[in-house]
Amino acid sequence: MARIVMKFGGTSMAGTERIRRVANIVRKQQAAGHEVAVVVSAMAGETDRLVNFCREANALYDPAEYDVVVSSGEQVTSGLLALTLQSMGCKARSWLGWQLPVHTIEAHAKARIESIEADELIASMQSGEIAVIPGFQGISDHGRITTLGRGGSDTSAVAVAAAVKADRCDIYTDVDGVYTTDPRIVAKARKQTAVTYEEMLELASVGAKVLQTRSVGLAMKEGVRVQVLSSFIGDDAIPADELPGTMIVSDEEMDQLVEKGEMERQLVTGIAHDKNEAKIILTRVPDKPGAVAHIFGPLAEASINVDMIIQNVGRDKGETDVTFTVPQADLTRAQALLEDRRSEIGFNRIITDSKVAKISVVGVGMKSHAGVAATMFKALSDRGINIQAISTSEIKVSVMIDEDETELAVRVLHTAYGLDAQDEAA
Ligand code: ADP
Ligand code: ASP
Ligand code: MG
């Protein structure tokens, strides 16, 4: 017997028919003798719909009220799953964020979980009741509903798994594991048996939305065993306990898998893309000490995350252009803020472009192998794809390109690093 937390995403919960399929998967895990808690997302598209209502009601919406509205999608699906399980003869109940409770910091719309009170939950699971928990939501110290940022149900699931000391946290979604790249873009993408926490963290943070970045960081910190697998399965599917999906593992476990021949050591684990960034160019900024501090200080104070930065070669007269990227959602705010500081910073023009995409290549193998970036630049240039900015970390190289070339770039790189499924057979 094990204690399992199962999480089902929006596509898996979209409508009563799919919820019935989910209930069946849950019921089987319990019938296999496990104690089970389930974390659910809102139905696919529902959170977007609720966000739009907020925008229509008040363009400058209060994030605390936004949280009241957008958290409601998960309330509906958690109740519906509990009802469906009951209709199948299972004991089940929902536990809303404020009922557990899931304590979070005050930061509405992007709250972080601080702790989960799990004693009652554990007692209920031990009594054979299936606990159904709406993901994405928590409660602040002031007793108000908070949400964890888009895709946050993954983090709810990992946090619940840590709190109840679960043996495994199974993230059921609409693909059957973590692939070498988004399988919806590259048909030849390959499913991975395992990915390390470090690689998954980097992949998620550069746009592989299969897991929310924070959920991976939390799993790594708390040592939660996470498996990504599909909820779109038939009765003959391999049981979840046999790990049919992708396991997120420690470096040591990965070494063991490689030794046993179950995994190949790869230079590049995955390729991700992100269309949610926007580029800002400030022209003719004074080329002197302190100039960039005047630009990035105010953006940091406004909690606007700057990602890629390039300071171009200085022009004549001690001036230079500075190019950087910010999340698209923050572009208008960033622009207004920079305009306000125009005289202090001393730039000439602001040029913005939201039709850009960031393509990233990730792999721990890069720590010990040179040439990964060079392969990337050559493969892109052979296809005439222009690189507008570059950034690197120990295990990642990212480039910014024209958004229209996203799919082509991902496919070209997937082939260039020998990741295409057919290469395996070759
Ligand atoms: P859920 O609603 O279940 O949380 P998401 O839509 O958030 O599902 O995440 C699953 C999606 O992530 C897949 O449908 C797939 O298109 C996308 N994805 C992006 N990169 C990858 C990858 N490397 N491996 C698998 N899926 C990926
Ligand atoms: N429903 C929320 C969203 O769409 C949370 C989640 O699904 O993980 O962002
Ligand atoms: Mg998701």
Coordinates of C-alpha atoms and ligand atoms in Angstrom, one line a residue, residues 7-10 40-43 45-48 70 73-74 135-136 149-155 212, ligand 2:
K7 CA -3.4 15.6 -10.2
F8 CA -5.6 16.0 -13.2
G9 CA -5.2 19.0 -15.5
G10 CA -7.8 21.1 -17.4
V40 CA -7.9 19.0 -9.9
S41 CA -7.7 21.9 -12.3
A42 CA -10.6 23.9 -13.7
M43 CA -12.1 22.6 -17.0
G45 CA -10.6 27.1 -21.1
E46 CA -12.5 28.0 -17.9
T47 CA -9.7 30.0 -16.2
D48 CA -9.1 32.0 -19.4
V70 CA -10.6 32.8 -11.1
G73 CA -13.2 27.0 -11.8
E74 CA -11.4 24.5 -9.5
G135 CA -5.6 23.1 -7.2
F136 CA -4.4 26.7 -7.8
G149 CA -0.3 31.8 -10.8
R150 CA -1.3 30.1 -14.1
G151 CA -0.7 26.4 -14.2
G152 CA -0.5 26.5 -10.4
S153 CA -2.4 23.2 -9.8
D154 CA 0.8 21.3 -10.4
T155 CA 2.3 23.2 -7.5
Q212 CA 4.6 24.7 -13.6
Ligands
ASP2 N1 -6.8 26.5 -13.8 C1 -5.5 27.2 -13.6 C2 -5.0 27.7 -14.9 O1 -5.5 27.5 -16.0 C3 -4.6 26.4 -12.8 C4 -4.1 25.1 -13.5 O2 -4.9 24.6 -14.4 O3 -3.1 24.6 -13.2 O4 -3.9 28.3 -14.9

